[in-house]
Coordinates of C-alpha atoms in Angstrom, one line a residue:
X1 CA 13.1 70.7 -29.9
X2 CA 14.2 72.3 -26.9
X3 CA 12.1 75.4 -26.4
X4 CA 10.0 74.8 -23.3
X5 CA 10.2 71.8 -20.9
X6 CA 6.8 71.6 -19.3
X7 CA 6.6 69.1 -16.6
X8 CA 9.5 66.7 -15.9
X9 CA 12.4 67.9 -17.9
X10 CA 13.1 64.3 -19.0
X11 CA 9.7 64.1 -20.6
X12 CA 10.8 67.6 -22.5
X13 CA 12.8 67.5 -23.7
X14 CA 10.9 62.1 -24.3
X15 CA 9.2 64.5 -26.8
X16 CA 12.1 67.0 -26.9
X17 CA 13.6 63.9 -27.1
X18 CA 10.6 63.3 -29.4
X19 CA 13.4 68.6 -28.3
X20 CA 14.7 64.9 -29.0
X21 CA 13.0 62.8 -31.6
X22 CA 14.5 66.1 -31.2
X23 CA 15.8 68.7 -33.3
X24 CA 16.5 66.5 -36.3
X25 CA 13.7 64.0 -36.1
X26 CA 11.6 65.3 -39.0
X27 CA 9.9 62.2 -40.4
X28 CA 9.0 63.4 -43.8
X29 CA 7.7 60.2 -45.4
X30 CA 9.7 58.4 -48.1
X31 CA 8.6 56.3 -51.0
X32 CA 12.1 54.7 -51.3
X33 CA 12.3 51.0 -51.4
X34 CA 15.4 48.9 -51.5
X35 CA 16.5 45.3 -51.5
X36 CA 20.0 44.0 -51.1
X37 CA 23.0 46.3 -50.4
X38 CA 26.6 46.5 -51.6
X39 CA 29.2 46.1 -48.8
X40 CA 26.5 47.1 -46.3
X41 CA 25.8 50.4 -47.9
X42 CA 22.1 50.8 -48.7
X43 CA 21.8 54.4 -49.9
X44 CA 24.1 57.3 -50.5
X45 CA 23.1 61.0 -50.0
X46 CA 25.4 63.4 -51.9
X47 CA 28.0 60.5 -51.7
X48 CA 27.5 60.1 -47.9
X49 CA 26.5 56.5 -47.1
X50 CA 23.7 55.1 -45.1
X51 CA 24.3 51.5 -44.2
X52 CA 21.8 48.7 -43.7
X53 CA 23.0 48.6 -40.0
X54 CA 22.2 52.4 -39.7
X55 CA 18.6 51.7 -40.9
X56 CA 18.0 48.7 -38.7
X57 CA 19.4 50.4 -35.6
X58 CA 17.2 53.5 -36.3
X59 CA 14.2 51.3 -36.7
X60 CA 14.9 49.5 -33.4
X61 CA 15.8 52.5 -31.3
X62 CA 12.9 54.7 -32.5
X63 CA 10.4 51.9 -33.1
X64 CA 9.6 53.1 -36.6
X65 CA 9.1 51.5 -40.0
X66 CA 11.9 51.0 -42.5
X67 CA 10.7 53.8 -44.8
X68 CA 10.5 56.1 -41.8
X69 CA 14.0 55.2 -40.7
X70 CA 15.3 55.8 -44.2
X71 CA 13.6 59.2 -44.3
X72 CA 14.9 60.1 -40.9
X73 CA 18.5 59.2 -41.9
X74 CA 18.3 61.1 -45.1
X75 CA 17.0 64.2 -43.3
X76 CA 19.8 63.9 -40.7
X77 CA 22.5 63.7 -43.4
X78 CA 21.0 66.7 -45.3
X79 CA 20.8 68.6 -42.0
X80 CA 24.4 67.8 -41.1
X81 CA 25.6 68.8 -44.6
X82 CA 23.8 72.1 -44.3
X83 CA 25.4 72.8 -40.9
X84 CA 28.8 72.0 -42.3
X85 CA 28.2 74.1 -45.5
X86 CA 27.2 77.1 -43.5
X87 CA 30.1 76.7 -41.0
X88 CA 27.8 76.7 -38.0
X89 CA 29.1 75.8 -34.6
X90 CA 28.0 76.6 -31.0
X91 CA 30.5 77.2 -28.1
X92 CA 29.9 76.8 -24.4
X93 CA 29.0 80.5 -23.9
X94 CA 26.2 80.3 -26.5
X95 CA 25.0 77.1 -25.0
X96 CA 24.9 78.5 -21.5
X97 CA 23.1 81.6 -22.8
X98 CA 20.5 79.4 -24.4
X99 CA 20.0 77.4 -21.1
X100 CA 19.6 80.7 -19.2
X101 CA 16.9 81.9 -21.7
X102 CA 15.2 78.5 -21.4
X103 CA 15.2 78.9 -17.6
X104 CA 13.8 82.4 -17.8
X105 CA 11.0 81.3 -20.2
X106 CA 9.9 78.9 -17.5
X107 CA 10.0 81.6 -14.7
X108 CA 13.1 80.2 -13.1
X109 CA 16.6 81.4 -12.3
X110 CA 19.3 79.5 -14.1
X111 CA 20.7 77.9 -11.0
X112 CA 17.4 76.4 -9.9
X113 CA 16.7 75.3 -13.4
X114 CA 20.1 73.5 -13.7
X115 CA 19.6 71.9 -10.3
X116 CA 16.3 70.3 -11.4
X117 CA 17.7 69.3 -14.8
X118 CA 20.6 67.5 -13.1
X119 CA 18.1 65.5 -11.0
X120 CA 16.2 64.5 -14.2
X121 CA 19.3 63.8 -16.3
X122 CA 21.7 61.2 -14.8
X123 CA 24.3 62.6 -17.2
X124 CA 24.1 66.4 -17.4
X125 CA 26.3 66.4 -20.4
X126 CA 23.4 64.8 -22.4
X127 CA 21.3 67.9 -21.6
X128 CA 24.1 70.3 -22.5
X129 CA 24.6 68.5 -25.8
X130 CA 20.8 68.9 -26.5
X131 CA 21.0 72.6 -25.7
X132 CA 24.1 72.9 -28.0
X133 CA 22.2 71.2 -30.8
X134 CA 19.3 73.6 -30.2
X135 CA 21.6 76.6 -30.6
X136 CA 23.1 75.1 -33.9
X137 CA 19.5 74.5 -35.1
X138 CA 18.5 78.1 -34.4
X139 CA 21.6 79.5 -36.1
X140 CA 21.0 77.3 -39.2
X141 CA 17.4 78.5 -39.4
X142 CA 18.5 82.1 -39.1
X143 CA 21.0 81.4 -41.9
X144 CA 18.4 79.8 -44.1
X145 CA 15.5 82.1 -43.4
X146 CA 17.0 85.5 -43.9
X147 CA 13.7 87.3 -43.2
X148 CA 11.4 84.7 -44.5
X149 CA 10.1 83.6 -41.0
X150 CA 7.7 86.1 -39.4
X151 CA 8.4 86.9 -35.8
X152 CA 5.4 86.5 -33.5
X153 CA 4.0 89.8 -32.3
X154 CA 1.6 90.5 -29.4
X155 CA -1.5 90.0 -31.6
X156 CA -0.2 86.6 -32.8
X157 CA 0.6 85.5 -29.3
X158 CA -2.8 86.6 -27.9
X159 CA -4.7 84.7 -30.6
X160 CA -2.6 81.6 -30.2
X161 CA -3.0 81.7 -26.5
X162 CA -6.8 81.9 -26.8
X163 CA -7.0 79.2 -29.4
X164 CA -4.7 76.8 -27.4
X165 CA -5.7 77.7 -23.9
X166 CA -5.5 74.0 -22.8
X167 CA -1.8 74.2 -23.3
X168 CA -1.5 76.9 -20.6
X169 CA -3.5 75.5 -17.7
X170 CA -2.2 74.9 -14.2
X171 CA -3.8 73.2 -11.3
X172 CA -5.7 75.6 -9.0
X173 CA -4.6 74.0 -5.7
X174 CA -1.8 71.7 -4.7
X175 CA -2.2 69.5 -1.7
X176 CA 1.3 68.7 -0.6
X177 CA 3.5 67.6 2.3
X178 CA 6.6 69.7 2.6
X179 CA 9.9 68.1 3.8
X180 CA 12.7 70.4 4.6
X181 CA 16.2 70.0 6.1
X182 CA 19.6 71.7 6.1
X183 CA 21.0 68.2 5.3
X184 CA 20.4 67.3 1.7
X185 CA 21.3 63.7 2.2
X186 CA 18.6 63.4 4.8
X187 CA 16.1 64.5 2.3
X188 CA 17.4 62.0 -0.3
X189 CA 16.9 59.3 2.4
X190 CA 13.4 60.6 3.1
X191 CA 12.5 60.4 -0.6
X192 CA 13.8 56.8 -0.7
X193 CA 12.1 55.8 2.6
X194 CA 9.2 58.3 3.3
X195 CA 8.1 56.3 6.4
X196 CA 11.5 56.7 8.0
X197 CA 11.7 60.4 8.5
X198 CA 14.6 61.2 10.9
X199 CA 13.3 63.3 13.7
X200 CA 15.2 66.5 14.2
X201 CA 16.9 66.4 10.7
X202 CA 13.8 66.6 8.5
X203 CA 10.8 68.8 9.2
X204 CA 7.5 67.6 7.8
X205 CA 4.5 69.9 7.2
X206 CA 1.2 69.5 5.3
X207 CA 0.3 72.4 3.0
X208 CA -2.4 73.4 0.6
X209 CA -0.9 75.8 -2.0
X210 CA -2.9 78.1 -4.3
X211 CA -1.3 78.3 -7.7
X212 CA -1.8 82.1 -8.2
X213 CA -0.1 82.7 -4.8
X214 CA 3.1 80.8 -5.4
X215 CA 6.2 81.6 -7.4
X216 CA 6.3 80.6 -11.1
X217 CA 9.3 78.4 -10.3
X218 CA 7.4 76.4 -7.7
X219 CA 4.3 76.2 -10.0
X220 CA 6.5 74.9 -12.7
X221 CA 7.9 72.2 -10.5
X222 CA 4.5 71.1 -9.1
X223 CA 2.9 71.0 -12.6
X224 CA 5.6 68.6 -13.6
X225 CA 5.1 66.3 -10.6
X226 CA 2.8 63.3 -10.7
X227 CA 0.5 62.7 -7.7
X228 CA 1.9 60.6 -4.9
X229 CA 5.5 61.4 -5.9
X230 CA 8.2 63.8 -4.7
X231 CA 9.4 66.9 -6.5
X232 CA 13.1 67.3 -7.2
X233 CA 14.9 68.8 -4.3
X234 CA 15.3 72.6 -4.4
X235 CA 16.4 75.3 -2.1
X236 CA 14.3 77.8 -0.2
X237 CA 15.0 79.9 2.9
X238 CA 18.5 78.4 3.2
X239 CA 17.1 74.9 3.4
X240 CA 16.8 72.0 1.1
X241 CA 13.1 71.3 0.3
X242 CA 11.1 68.6 -1.4
X243 CA 7.3 68.4 -1.7
X244 CA 5.3 65.2 -1.8
X245 CA 2.3 65.9 -4.1
X246 CA -0.8 64.2 -2.7
X247 CA -3.2 65.7 -5.3
X248 CA -3.7 68.6 -7.6
X249 CA -7.2 70.2 -7.6
X250 CA -9.0 72.1 -10.3
X251 CA -7.7 73.8 -13.4
X252 CA -7.0 77.5 -14.1
X253 CA -5.4 79.3 -17.1
X254 CA -2.0 80.7 -16.6
X255 CA -2.3 84.5 -17.1
X256 CA -1.4 85.6 -20.6
X257 CA 1.4 87.9 -19.5
X258 CA 3.0 85.1 -17.4
X259 CA 2.6 82.6 -20.3
X260 CA 3.9 84.9 -23.0
X261 CA 7.4 83.6 -23.2
X262 CA 6.1 80.1 -23.6
X263 CA 3.5 81.2 -26.1
X264 CA 6.2 83.0 -28.2
X265 CA 8.4 79.9 -28.1
X266 CA 5.5 77.6 -29.1
X267 CA 4.6 79.8 -32.1
X268 CA 8.1 80.2 -33.3
X269 CA 8.9 76.5 -32.9
X270 CA 5.8 75.7 -35.0
X271 CA 6.8 78.1 -37.7
X272 CA 10.4 76.8 -37.7
X273 CA 9.2 73.2 -38.0
X274 CA 7.0 74.1 -41.0
X275 CA 9.8 76.0 -42.6
X276 CA 12.3 73.2 -42.1
X277 CA 9.9 70.6 -43.4
X278 CA 9.3 72.6 -46.6
X279 CA 13.0 73.2 -46.9
X280 CA 14.0 69.6 -46.5
X281 CA 11.4 68.5 -49.1
X282 CA 13.1 70.8 -51.6
X283 CA 16.6 69.5 -50.5
X284 CA 15.5 66.0 -51.1
X285 CA 14.5 66.9 -54.7
X286 CA 17.9 68.5 -55.3
X287 CA 20.0 65.9 -53.5
X288 CA 21.9 63.2 -55.3
X289 CA 20.2 60.2 -53.5
X290 CA 21.2 56.8 -54.8
X291 CA 19.5 53.5 -53.8
X292 CA 22.0 50.6 -54.1
X293 CA 20.5 47.2 -54.9

């Protein structure tokens, strides 16, 4: 589910791939058992086939059991059929609007956010496709819910924030070494070979940053960086910058007002998942599911 990518976007979205495992990966437990197949087809769902190959591939890729793979594939077919039945699509403008909202919820402008995502995703189109699927999912939920899903208000968010405060912690201090240059390639070389900093091209400066005194965008980047590694390259003061995180010290809660967009997304994602799980359980009962032996 692609609501909030905390930390390295790629690990968002290994979960999100988990907002990956994502938007359709609702493992709802299945009691189905099956033996041999006819012409490779193991199961049909409203006349749409699931082959033995589909099942084995899903088991291998997701490292799950046979019953879990079957359940996943049934859910996916039911999901795709609902999307088609409701004529739901998402164009590039809706996808970009979603990405912009995602950036804003993380305290970042869309250009900085995309820059970091592109460094985490070798193929940016993969991320765009995930964002597109998120838009489709939201539109499907809106179509199915029709007022059944309560929108989180300030009281809901405050209560959720207090009960789940560990989700909204940040390091108090960041002990870093800042590398900056007007030449982006020089910084790339520095990240690959930290001991070979080119004098004159790259400036190196140790810093101790206090989290409540730095921009939310930088806080986001540092919270997603492991000790003894470099941050993605970003721009600041007309220069390219990367930070080598030596260590992060202490823990402090992100102020509620700052965390509100994340809290809202977390609550609504939780409510949507519950709604979808219940809905798909009902769909399974109604669906024409045939196990071929």
